[in-house]
CSV table of C-alpha atoms in Angstrom, one decimal:
chain,number,residue,atom,x,y,z
A,1,MET,CA,27.7,-14.7,20.7
A,2,LYS,CA,27.0,-11.6,18.7
A,3,ALA,CA,24.1,-9.3,19.6
A,4,ILE,CA,23.0,-9.1,16.0
A,5,GLU,CA,24.1,-11.1,13.0
A,6,THR,CA,22.5,-10.7,9.6
A,7,LEU,CA,23.0,-13.5,7.1
A,8,GLY,CA,22.3,-12.4,3.5
A,9,LEU,CA,19.2,-10.4,4.7
A,10,THR,CA,17.2,-9.4,1.7
A,11,LYS,CA,13.9,-7.6,1.2
A,12,ARG,CA,12.2,-7.2,-2.2
A,13,TYR,CA,9.0,-5.4,-3.0
A,14,GLY,CA,8.0,-6.7,-6.4
A,15,ALA,CA,10.9,-5.9,-8.8
A,16,LYS,CA,12.5,-3.5,-6.4
A,17,THR,CA,15.2,-4.8,-4.0
A,18,ALA,CA,15.1,-2.6,-0.8
A,19,VAL,CA,17.8,-4.6,1.0
A,20,ASP,CA,20.2,-6.7,-0.9
A,21,GLY,CA,22.0,-9.6,0.9
A,22,LEU,CA,23.0,-7.7,4.0
A,23,ASN,CA,25.7,-9.3,6.1
A,24,LEU,CA,26.4,-7.4,9.3
A,25,GLU,CA,27.7,-8.2,12.8
A,26,ILE,CA,27.1,-6.1,15.9
A,27,GLU,CA,28.7,-6.8,19.2
A,28,ARG,CA,26.9,-6.9,22.6
A,29,GLY,CA,26.8,-3.5,24.2
A,30,GLU,CA,27.8,-1.7,21.0
A,31,LEU,CA,26.0,1.4,19.7
A,32,PHE,CA,25.9,1.0,16.0
A,33,ALA,CA,24.8,3.9,13.8
A,34,LEU,CA,23.1,2.8,10.5
A,35,LEU,CA,23.3,5.7,8.1
A,36,GLY,CA,22.1,6.3,4.6
A,37,VAL,CA,20.2,8.7,2.4
A,38,ASN,CA,16.5,8.3,2.1
A,39,GLY,CA,15.7,5.0,0.3
A,40,ALA,CA,19.1,3.5,1.1
A,41,GLY,CA,17.4,0.5,2.9
A,42,LYS,CA,18.2,1.3,6.5
A,43,THR,CA,14.6,1.6,7.6
A,44,THR,CA,13.7,-1.7,5.9
A,45,THR,CA,16.7,-3.3,7.6
A,46,ILE,CA,15.5,-2.1,11.0
A,47,LYS,CA,12.0,-3.2,10.3
A,48,MET,CA,13.2,-6.7,9.4
A,49,ILE,CA,15.4,-7.0,12.4
A,50,SER,CA,12.8,-5.7,14.8
A,51,GLY,CA,10.1,-8.1,13.4
A,52,LEU,CA,7.9,-5.5,11.7
A,53,THR,CA,8.7,-6.8,8.2
A,54,LYS,CA,9.4,-10.4,7.1
A,55,PRO,CA,12.5,-10.8,5.0
A,56,THR,CA,12.1,-12.3,1.5
A,57,GLY,CA,15.6,-13.9,1.8
A,58,GLY,CA,18.3,-14.6,4.3
A,59,ASP,CA,17.9,-14.3,8.1
A,60,ALA,CA,19.1,-12.4,11.1
A,61,ARG,CA,20.0,-13.7,14.5
A,62,ILE,CA,19.3,-11.5,17.5
A,63,LEU,CA,21.1,-12.8,20.6
A,64,GLY,CA,21.1,-16.1,18.8
A,65,TYR,CA,17.4,-16.2,17.9
A,66,SER,CA,16.2,-16.3,14.3
A,67,ILE,CA,13.9,-13.4,13.3
A,68,VAL,CA,12.3,-15.9,10.8
A,69,SER,CA,11.7,-18.9,13.0
A,70,GLU,CA,11.7,-17.5,16.5
A,71,PRO,CA,10.1,-14.0,16.2
A,72,ILE,CA,8.5,-14.0,19.6
A,73,ARG,CA,11.7,-14.9,21.4
A,74,VAL,CA,13.3,-12.0,19.5
A,75,LYS,CA,10.5,-9.6,20.4
A,76,GLU,CA,10.8,-10.5,24.1
A,77,ARG,CA,14.4,-9.2,24.0
A,78,ILE,CA,14.2,-6.1,21.9
A,79,ASN,CA,12.4,-2.8,22.1
A,80,VAL,CA,12.0,0.2,19.8
A,81,SER,CA,11.9,4.0,20.1
A,82,PRO,CA,10.1,5.0,16.9
A,83,GLN,CA,10.7,8.2,15.1
A,84,GLU,CA,7.3,9.7,15.6
A,85,THR,CA,5.1,10.1,18.7
A,86,ALA,CA,4.6,6.6,19.9
A,87,THR,CA,2.7,7.0,23.2
A,88,ALA,CA,-0.9,6.3,24.2
A,89,PRO,CA,-2.2,9.9,24.1
A,90,ASN,CA,-4.9,9.8,26.8
A,91,LEU,CA,-2.7,7.9,29.3
A,92,THR,CA,-0.4,9.6,31.8
A,93,VAL,CA,3.4,9.3,31.7
A,94,ARG,CA,3.3,6.7,34.5
A,95,GLU,CA,0.4,4.8,32.8
A,96,ASN,CA,2.3,4.7,29.5
A,97,LEU,CA,5.3,3.2,31.2
A,98,GLU,CA,3.2,0.7,33.2
A,99,LEU,CA,1.4,-0.3,30.0
A,100,ILE,CA,4.6,-1.3,28.2
A,101,ALA,CA,6.0,-3.1,31.3
A,102,GLY,CA,2.7,-5.1,31.5
A,103,ILE,CA,2.7,-5.9,27.8
A,104,TYR,CA,6.2,-7.4,28.2
A,105,GLY,CA,4.8,-9.6,31.0
A,106,GLU,CA,5.7,-7.8,34.2
A,107,SER,CA,3.3,-8.1,37.1
A,108,ARG,CA,1.3,-5.0,38.2
A,109,GLU,CA,3.6,-4.5,41.2
A,110,ARG,CA,6.8,-4.8,39.2
A,111,SER,CA,5.3,-2.6,36.5
A,112,ARG,CA,4.7,0.2,39.0
A,113,ARG,CA,8.2,-0.2,40.5
A,114,LYS,CA,9.9,-0.1,37.1
A,115,ALA,CA,7.8,2.8,36.0
A,116,GLU,CA,9.0,4.7,39.0
A,117,GLU,CA,12.6,3.9,38.2
A,118,MET,CA,12.2,5.1,34.7
A,119,ILE,CA,10.4,8.3,35.8
A,120,SER,CA,13.3,9.0,38.1
A,121,ALA,CA,16.0,8.0,35.6
A,122,PHE,CA,14.6,10.2,32.9
A,123,GLY,CA,13.6,13.2,35.0
A,124,LEU,CA,9.9,12.8,34.4
A,125,GLY,CA,8.8,13.1,38.0
A,126,GLU,CA,7.1,16.5,37.6
A,127,PHE,CA,5.1,15.1,34.6
A,128,ALA,CA,4.2,11.6,35.9
A,129,HIS,CA,0.5,12.5,36.2
A,130,VAL,CA,0.4,14.4,32.9
A,131,ARG,CA,-1.3,12.9,29.9
A,132,SER,CA,1.3,12.2,27.2
A,133,LYS,CA,-0.6,14.2,24.5
A,134,THR,CA,0.1,17.4,26.4
A,135,LEU,CA,3.9,16.9,26.7
A,136,SER,CA,6.4,18.9,24.8
A,137,GLY,CA,8.4,17.3,21.9
A,138,GLY,CA,11.5,16.8,24.1
A,139,LEU,CA,9.6,15.3,27.0
A,140,MET,CA,7.6,13.1,24.6
A,141,ARG,CA,10.9,11.8,23.1
A,142,ARG,CA,12.3,11.2,26.6
A,143,LEU,CA,9.1,9.3,27.6
A,144,SER,CA,9.3,7.3,24.3
A,145,ILE,CA,12.9,6.1,25.1
A,146,ALA,CA,11.9,5.4,28.7
A,147,MET,CA,9.0,3.2,27.4
A,148,ALA,CA,11.5,1.4,25.1
A,149,LEU,CA,13.8,0.8,28.1
A,150,ILE,CA,11.3,-0.3,30.7
A,151,SER,CA,11.2,-3.8,29.3
A,152,GLU,CA,15.0,-4.0,29.9
A,153,PRO,CA,15.7,-4.8,26.3
A,154,GLU,CA,19.0,-6.4,25.4
A,155,VAL,CA,18.8,-4.7,21.9
A,156,LEU,CA,17.3,-1.3,21.5
A,157,PHE,CA,16.4,0.4,18.1
A,158,LEU,CA,16.5,4.2,18.2
A,159,ASP,CA,14.9,5.7,15.0
A,160,GLU,CA,15.9,9.3,14.6
A,161,PRO,CA,15.7,9.8,18.4
A,162,THR,CA,16.4,13.6,18.4
A,163,LEU,CA,14.6,14.6,15.2
A,164,GLY,CA,12.9,18.0,15.7
A,165,LEU,CA,14.3,18.6,19.2
A,166,ASP,CA,16.0,21.8,20.3
A,167,VAL,CA,19.7,21.7,21.0
A,168,ILE,CA,19.3,21.4,24.8
A,169,ALA,CA,16.7,18.6,24.6
A,170,ARG,CA,19.0,16.9,22.1
A,171,ARG,CA,22.0,17.1,24.4
A,172,GLU,CA,19.9,15.8,27.3
A,173,LEU,CA,18.9,12.8,25.2
A,174,TRP,CA,22.5,12.2,24.1
A,175,ALA,CA,23.5,12.0,27.7
A,176,ALA,CA,20.7,9.5,28.4
A,177,ILE,CA,21.8,7.4,25.5
A,178,GLU,CA,25.5,7.6,26.5
A,179,LYS,CA,24.6,6.1,29.9
A,180,LEU,CA,23.2,3.0,28.2
A,181,LYS,CA,26.3,2.3,26.2
A,182,GLY,CA,28.0,-1.0,27.2
A,183,ARG,CA,24.8,-2.3,28.8
A,184,VAL,CA,22.4,-2.3,25.9
A,185,THR,CA,23.1,-3.0,22.3
A,186,MET,CA,21.7,-0.1,20.3
A,187,ILE,CA,21.1,0.5,16.6
A,188,LEU,CA,20.7,4.2,15.9
A,189,THR,CA,19.4,5.6,12.7
A,190,THR,CA,19.8,9.4,12.2
A,191,HIS,CA,20.3,12.0,9.6
A,192,TYR,CA,22.5,14.1,11.9
A,193,MET,CA,26.1,13.2,11.2
A,194,GLU,CA,27.4,14.8,14.3
A,195,GLU,CA,25.0,12.7,16.3
A,196,ALA,CA,26.3,9.5,14.8
A,197,GLU,CA,29.9,10.6,15.3
A,198,ALA,CA,29.3,11.6,18.9
A,199,LEU,CA,27.4,8.6,20.0
A,200,SER,CA,28.3,5.5,18.0
A,201,ASP,CA,31.0,3.0,18.5
A,202,ARG,CA,30.8,2.0,14.8
A,203,VAL,CA,28.9,3.3,11.8
A,204,GLY,CA,27.5,1.4,8.8
A,205,VAL,CA,26.7,3.3,5.6
A,206,MET,CA,24.0,1.9,3.4
A,207,ALA,CA,23.3,2.9,-0.2
A,208,GLY,CA,21.1,1.2,-2.8
A,209,GLY,CA,20.1,-1.5,-0.3
A,210,ARG,CA,23.7,-2.6,0.3
A,211,LEU,CA,26.1,-2.0,3.1
A,212,LYS,CA,28.8,0.2,1.6
A,213,ALA,CA,31.2,0.5,4.5
A,214,VAL,CA,31.5,-0.3,8.2
A,215,GLY,CA,34.0,1.3,10.7
A,216,THR,CA,34.4,4.0,13.3
A,217,ALA,CA,33.6,7.5,12.2
A,218,GLY,CA,37.4,8.2,12.3
A,219,GLU,CA,38.2,5.1,10.2
A,220,LEU,CA,35.6,6.0,7.5
A,221,THR,CA,36.9,9.6,7.4
A,222,GLU,CA,40.4,8.4,7.0
A,223,ARG,CA,39.4,5.7,4.4
A,224,THR,CA,37.7,8.2,2.2
A,225,LYS,CA,40.4,10.9,2.7
A,226,ALA,CA,37.6,13.3,3.5
A,227,LYS,CA,37.9,16.5,5.5
A,228,ASN,CA,35.3,15.4,8.1
A,229,PHE,CA,32.8,12.7,8.8
A,230,GLU,CA,30.0,14.3,6.9
A,231,ASP,CA,32.1,14.5,3.7
A,232,ALA,CA,33.1,10.9,4.3
A,233,PHE,CA,29.4,9.9,4.5
A,234,ILE,CA,28.6,11.7,1.3
A,235,ALA,CA,31.5,10.1,-0.5
A,236,LEU,CA,30.4,6.6,0.7
A,237,ALA,CA,26.7,7.2,0.1
A,238,GLU,CA,27.4,8.4,-3.5
A,239,GLY,CA,29.7,5.5,-4.1
A,240,GLU,CA,32.9,7.4,-4.3
A,241,GLY,CA,34.5,6.0,-1.2
B,1,MET,CA,-2.2,-10.7,31.3
B,2,LYS,CA,-1.0,-8.9,28.2
B,3,THR,CA,-4.6,-8.9,26.9
B,4,MET,CA,-5.9,-7.3,30.1
B,5,VAL,CA,-3.2,-4.7,30.3
B,6,PHE,CA,-4.0,-3.7,26.7
B,7,ALA,CA,-7.7,-3.8,27.4
B,8,SER,CA,-7.3,-1.5,30.4
B,9,ARG,CA,-5.4,1.0,28.2
B,10,ASN,CA,-8.1,0.9,25.6
B,11,ALA,CA,-10.8,1.5,28.2
B,12,LYS,CA,-8.9,4.5,29.5
B,13,GLU,CA,-8.4,5.9,26.0
B,14,ILE,CA,-12.1,5.7,25.2
B,15,LEU,CA,-13.5,6.9,28.6
B,16,ARG,CA,-11.1,9.8,28.8
B,17,ASP,CA,-12.3,11.2,25.5
B,18,PHE,CA,-15.1,13.7,26.4
B,19,LEU,CA,-16.6,13.5,22.9
B,20,ASN,CA,-17.1,9.7,23.3
B,21,LEU,CA,-19.1,10.2,26.5
B,22,ALA,CA,-21.0,13.2,25.1
B,23,PHE,CA,-22.1,11.3,22.0
B,24,GLY,CA,-22.3,7.8,23.5
B,25,ILE,CA,-24.5,8.7,26.5
B,26,GLY,CA,-25.5,12.3,26.1
B,27,PHE,CA,-26.9,12.2,22.6
B,28,PRO,CA,-29.2,9.2,23.0
B,29,LEU,CA,-30.5,10.6,26.3
B,30,ILE,CA,-31.3,13.9,24.5
B,31,VAL,CA,-33.2,12.0,21.8
B,32,LEU,CA,-35.0,10.0,24.5
B,33,LEU,CA,-36.1,13.1,26.3
B,34,LEU,CA,-37.1,14.8,23.0
B,35,LEU,CA,-39.2,12.0,21.8
B,36,SER,CA,-40.8,11.5,25.2
B,37,ALA,CA,-41.7,15.2,25.2
B,38,ILE,CA,-43.4,14.7,21.8
B,39,GLN,CA,-45.2,11.7,23.2
B,40,ALA,CA,-46.4,13.8,26.2
B,41,ASN,CA,-47.9,16.5,23.9
B,42,VAL,CA,-49.1,14.4,21.0
B,43,PRO,CA,-49.5,10.7,22.1
B,44,VAL,CA,-48.0,8.3,19.5
B,45,GLU,CA,-48.0,4.6,20.2
B,46,LEU,CA,-44.5,4.3,18.8
B,47,PHE,CA,-43.1,6.8,21.3
B,48,THR,CA,-44.5,5.2,24.4
B,49,ILE,CA,-41.6,4.7,26.8
B,50,GLY,CA,-41.8,0.9,26.7
B,51,ARG,CA,-41.3,0.9,22.9
B,52,LEU,CA,-38.9,3.9,22.8
B,53,ALA,CA,-36.4,2.9,25.5
B,54,PRO,CA,-35.1,-0.3,23.7
B,55,GLY,CA,-35.0,1.6,20.4
B,56,ILE,CA,-32.9,4.4,21.8
B,57,ALA,CA,-30.7,1.9,23.6
B,58,VAL,CA,-29.9,0.2,20.3
B,59,PHE,CA,-29.4,3.5,18.6
B,60,GLY,CA,-26.9,4.5,21.4
B,61,LEU,CA,-24.9,1.3,20.6
B,62,SER,CA,-24.1,2.6,17.1
B,63,PHE,CA,-21.7,5.1,18.9
B,64,VAL,CA,-19.8,2.1,20.4
B,65,SER,CA,-18.9,1.2,16.8
B,66,LEU,CA,-17.6,4.8,16.3
B,67,PHE,CA,-15.5,4.7,19.5
B,68,SER,CA,-14.0,1.3,18.8
B,69,GLY,CA,-13.5,2.0,15.1
B,70,MET,CA,-11.8,5.4,15.7
B,71,LEU,CA,-9.5,3.9,18.4
B,72,ILE,CA,-8.4,1.0,16.3
B,73,ALA,CA,-7.9,3.2,13.1
B,74,LYS,CA,-5.9,5.8,15.1
B,75,ASP,CA,-3.7,3.1,16.6
B,76,ARG,CA,-3.2,1.3,13.3
B,77,THR,CA,-2.0,4.5,11.6
B,78,SER,CA,0.3,5.7,14.4
B,79,SER,CA,3.8,4.8,15.6
B,80,PHE,CA,2.2,3.6,18.8
B,81,MET,CA,1.1,0.5,16.9
B,82,LEU,CA,4.6,0.1,15.5
B,83,ARG,CA,5.8,-0.1,19.1
B,84,LEU,CA,3.2,-2.7,20.0
B,85,PHE,CA,3.9,-4.7,16.9
B,86,THR,CA,7.5,-5.1,18.0
B,87,SER,CA,6.4,-6.3,21.4
B,88,PRO,CA,5.6,-9.9,22.2
B,89,MET,CA,1.8,-9.3,21.8
B,90,GLN,CA,0.0,-11.9,19.8
B,91,PRO,CA,-3.0,-11.2,17.4
B,92,ARG,CA,-5.4,-12.6,20.1
B,93,ASP,CA,-4.1,-10.0,22.6
B,94,PHE,CA,-4.9,-7.2,20.2
B,95,ILE,CA,-8.4,-8.5,19.3
B,96,PHE,CA,-9.5,-9.3,22.9
B,97,GLY,CA,-7.8,-6.2,24.1
B,98,TYR,CA,-10.0,-4.1,21.9
B,99,VAL,CA,-13.3,-6.1,22.3
B,100,LEU,CA,-13.3,-6.8,26.1
B,101,PRO,CA,-13.5,-3.3,27.5
B,102,LEU,CA,-16.3,-2.4,25.0
B,103,LEU,CA,-18.7,-5.1,26.3
B,104,PRO,CA,-19.2,-3.6,29.8
B,105,MET,CA,-19.2,-0.1,28.3
B,106,ALA,CA,-22.0,-1.1,26.0
B,107,VAL,CA,-24.0,-2.7,28.8
B,108,ALA,CA,-23.5,0.4,31.0
B,109,GLN,CA,-24.6,2.6,28.1
B,110,THR,CA,-27.8,0.5,27.7
B,111,ALA,CA,-28.4,0.5,31.5
B,112,VAL,CA,-28.1,4.4,31.6
B,113,CYS,CA,-30.6,4.6,28.8
B,114,PHE,CA,-33.1,2.4,30.8
B,115,ALA,CA,-32.4,4.4,34.0
B,116,ALA,CA,-33.4,7.5,32.1
B,117,ALA,CA,-36.5,5.7,30.8
B,118,ILE,CA,-37.4,4.8,34.4
B,119,ALA,CA,-37.2,8.5,35.3
B,120,LEU,CA,-39.6,9.1,32.4
B,121,GLY,CA,-42.1,6.6,33.6
B,122,LEU,CA,-41.0,3.1,32.6
B,123,PRO,CA,-42.2,0.8,35.3
B,124,VAL,CA,-39.4,-0.8,37.3
B,125,ASP,CA,-39.5,-4.6,37.0
B,126,VAL,CA,-37.3,-7.5,36.1
B,127,HIS,CA,-38.2,-7.2,32.4
B,128,ILE,CA,-35.8,-4.3,32.2
B,129,LEU,CA,-32.9,-6.7,32.9
B,130,TYR,CA,-34.3,-9.2,30.3
B,131,SER,CA,-34.4,-6.3,27.8
B,132,ILE,CA,-30.8,-5.3,28.5
B,133,ALA,CA,-29.8,-9.0,28.1
B,134,ALA,CA,-31.7,-9.2,24.8
B,135,ILE,CA,-29.9,-6.1,23.5
B,136,PHE,CA,-26.5,-7.6,24.4
B,137,PRO,CA,-26.1,-9.4,21.1
B,138,ALA,CA,-26.7,-6.1,19.3
B,139,ALA,CA,-23.8,-4.7,21.4
B,140,VAL,CA,-21.5,-7.5,20.1
B,141,LEU,CA,-22.7,-6.7,16.6
B,142,PHE,CA,-21.9,-3.0,16.9
B,143,ILE,CA,-18.5,-3.7,18.5
B,144,ALA,CA,-17.8,-6.1,15.6
B,145,ILE,CA,-18.7,-3.4,13.1
B,146,GLY,CA,-16.3,-1.0,14.9
B,147,LEU,CA,-13.5,-3.6,14.8
B,148,LEU,CA,-14.1,-4.2,11.1
B,149,CYS,CA,-14.2,-0.5,10.2
B,150,GLY,CA,-11.2,0.3,12.3
B,151,SER,CA,-9.3,-2.5,10.6
B,152,LEU,CA,-10.3,-1.3,7.1
B,153,PHE,CA,-10.3,2.5,7.2
B,154,ASN,CA,-8.3,5.4,8.7
B,155,ASP,CA,-9.8,7.4,11.5
B,156,LYS,CA,-11.4,10.1,9.2
B,157,GLN,CA,-13.0,7.4,7.1
B,158,VAL,CA,-14.3,5.6,10.3
B,159,GLY,CA,-15.8,9.0,11.3
B,160,GLY,CA,-17.7,9.0,8.1
B,161,VAL,CA,-18.7,5.4,7.9
B,162,CYS,CA,-19.5,4.8,11.6
B,163,GLY,CA,-20.2,8.3,12.7
B,164,ALA,CA,-22.5,9.4,9.9
B,165,LEU,CA,-23.6,6.4,7.8
B,166,LEU,CA,-24.0,3.7,10.5
B,167,THR,CA,-25.8,5.9,13.0
B,168,ASN,CA,-28.2,7.1,10.4
B,169,VAL,CA,-28.8,3.7,8.7
B,170,SER,CA,-29.2,1.9,12.1
B,171,ALA,CA,-31.6,4.6,13.2
B,172,TRP,CA,-33.8,4.8,10.1
B,173,LEU,CA,-34.0,1.0,9.6
B,174,SER,CA,-34.7,0.2,13.3
B,175,GLY,CA,-38.3,1.1,13.5
B,176,THR,CA,-37.6,3.4,16.4
B,177,TRP,CA,-38.2,6.8,14.8
B,178,PHE,CA,-41.1,5.8,12.6
B,179,ASP,CA,-43.2,2.7,11.9
B,180,LEU,CA,-41.6,0.7,9.1
B,181,ASN,CA,-45.0,-0.6,8.0
B,182,LEU,CA,-46.0,3.0,7.1
B,183,VAL,CA,-43.2,3.1,4.6
B,184,GLY,CA,-43.5,-0.5,3.5
B,185,GLY,CA,-42.3,-1.8,0.1
B,186,GLY,CA,-38.5,-2.2,-0.5
B,187,PHE,CA,-37.6,0.0,2.4
B,188,LYS,CA,-39.3,-2.4,4.9
B,189,LYS,CA,-37.8,-5.4,3.1
B,190,VAL,CA,-34.3,-3.9,3.4
B,191,ALA,CA,-34.9,-3.1,7.1
B,192,ASP,CA,-36.2,-6.6,7.8
B,193,ALA,CA,-33.1,-8.1,6.1
B,194,LEU,CA,-30.8,-6.1,8.3
B,195,PRO,CA,-30.3,-6.7,12.0
B,196,PHE,CA,-31.2,-3.3,13.4
B,197,VAL,CA,-35.0,-3.6,13.5
B,198,HIS,CA,-34.7,-7.1,15.0
B,199,ALA,CA,-32.4,-5.8,17.7
B,200,VAL,CA,-35.0,-3.2,18.7
B,201,ASP,CA,-37.8,-5.7,18.4
B,202,ALA,CA,-35.9,-8.2,20.6
B,203,GLY,CA,-35.4,-5.5,23.3
B,204,ARG,CA,-39.1,-4.5,23.1
B,205,ALA,CA,-40.3,-8.2,23.3
B,206,ALA,CA,-38.1,-8.9,26.3
B,207,LEU,CA,-39.4,-5.7,28.0
B,208,ALA,CA,-43.0,-6.7,27.3
B,209,GLY,CA,-42.4,-10.4,28.3
B,210,ASP,CA,-43.4,-11.5,24.8
B,211,TRP,CA,-41.1,-14.5,24.6
B,212,SER,CA,-42.6,-15.8,21.3
B,213,SER,CA,-41.5,-12.6,19.5
B,214,LEU,CA,-38.1,-12.5,21.3
B,215,TRP,CA,-36.3,-15.5,19.9
B,216,PRO,CA,-36.9,-15.0,16.1
B,217,ASN,CA,-35.5,-11.5,16.4
B,218,LEU,CA,-32.7,-12.5,18.7
B,219,TRP,CA,-31.5,-15.3,16.4
B,220,TRP,CA,-31.4,-12.8,13.5
B,221,VAL,CA,-29.2,-10.4,15.5
B,222,MET,CA,-27.0,-13.2,16.9
B,223,GLY,CA,-26.4,-14.5,13.4
B,224,TYR,CA,-25.4,-11.1,12.1
B,225,ALA,CA,-23.1,-10.5,15.2
B,226,ALA,CA,-21.4,-13.9,14.8
B,227,VAL,CA,-20.8,-13.5,11.0
B,228,ILE,CA,-19.6,-9.8,11.3
B,229,LEU,CA,-17.4,-10.6,14.3
B,230,ALA,CA,-15.8,-13.5,12.4
B,231,ILE,CA,-15.2,-11.3,9.3
B,232,ALA,CA,-13.8,-8.5,11.6
B,233,VAL,CA,-11.4,-10.8,13.3
B,234,ALA,CA,-10.2,-12.3,10.0
B,235,VAL,CA,-9.8,-8.8,8.5
B,236,PHE,CA,-8.0,-7.5,11.6
B,237,ARG,CA,-5.5,-10.4,11.5
B,238,ARG,CA,-5.0,-10.0,7.8
B,239,LYS,CA,-4.4,-6.3,8.1
B,240,MET,CA,-2.1,-6.8,11.0
B,241,ASN,CA,0.0,-9.2,9.0
B,242,GLY,CA,-0.3,-7.0,6.0
B,243,ASP,CA,0.9,-4.0,8.0
B,244,VAL,CA,4.1,-5.8,9.0
B,245,LYS,CA,4.9,-7.3,5.6
């Protein structure tokens, strides 16, 4: 069974088609980078697959469950690390983690234990009692990903996970994401080509609501005869590839 | 379980905001002290502690609308809500999660107001508990107004609607600050049509043991609370679905 399988997934807003009959398969444990310029349709795709937006056509199966007819079963198995600050500001790091564990149905005791595990895994011990609104950008992003992982999702959506981070914080986060590869299926959206190239097993390039190409970063570079992956992306996004 | 976890988070968010405590408890107490001081120097029937305490308690509840409205509006417009919307939480978890922690807070706020009134000379007897109970439907009403405003507006707009408009309207039209009969005319008719004066009069009647005056006022408040809560829940659910479409 595929981790994610979209079947003619479509989203229209009035006369505008944001996503046009998307067919995509992502294997379990794969890190798949979904790339595209602004307005390409990648955010809408992620919103549909994660249950934030209902498709106007087609369907997607997450671990075999339909996003249209079984959204709660899907939501129990996924989690999201949104692009912007997505923590409860007046709660501490530990409380934020326990909150998410509880919302995903864990008992109080298990929530505490899992929060401790996440605090340790993400090096947040020093800040466990600090309210999240006072954290730096890098620590906030680390907490955000820890909150996404505490529910032990089988599928994780990472929306611009390193946006606005300095190079050291970015590398630390890359290392944390690398550790998850093979265990958790991840869909990454990013505007940083080197990030997609470094982290992903495969890349999908969207433009005009359609999936233009899928392959490894190396395959896409070779296919477009580009000098590097960034040039390959530009060629594909502009429809030259 | 999910509801209680979310309710606990909401309680912490509200109680850890210093401005909420300052306005919710501090401001009504200052007003109570000020008007009691006026009463001590220039005795006015309206400002006797038995009439003043229920009025200030109801006025204080208007800040509960502000807290709840701000919290919901901030959540709705942040990525935090996006995270919650992708979780297995159901609409009922959100609605009860927001409403449940506010009920004990509203009762506690009313109790603090009466405790201050006791310090200012209100006789201690069981009628105080009856008055707190009689004000409870007004607490539900103000919480419902907060839920409605938080569902409709962003946090800045909630600040204007609940923080400025509601606190003023509910104060002027409550009969706490001045006798509505002295103004009369259309102003009194509007006040009588709205629930605020009835909420205060229900609290006063319970405190005075005047049961015949209690129920007509209480039904008026309960009717408003039920209707606005139903509208707030419907709007919240609609907006929640709208936000994810």
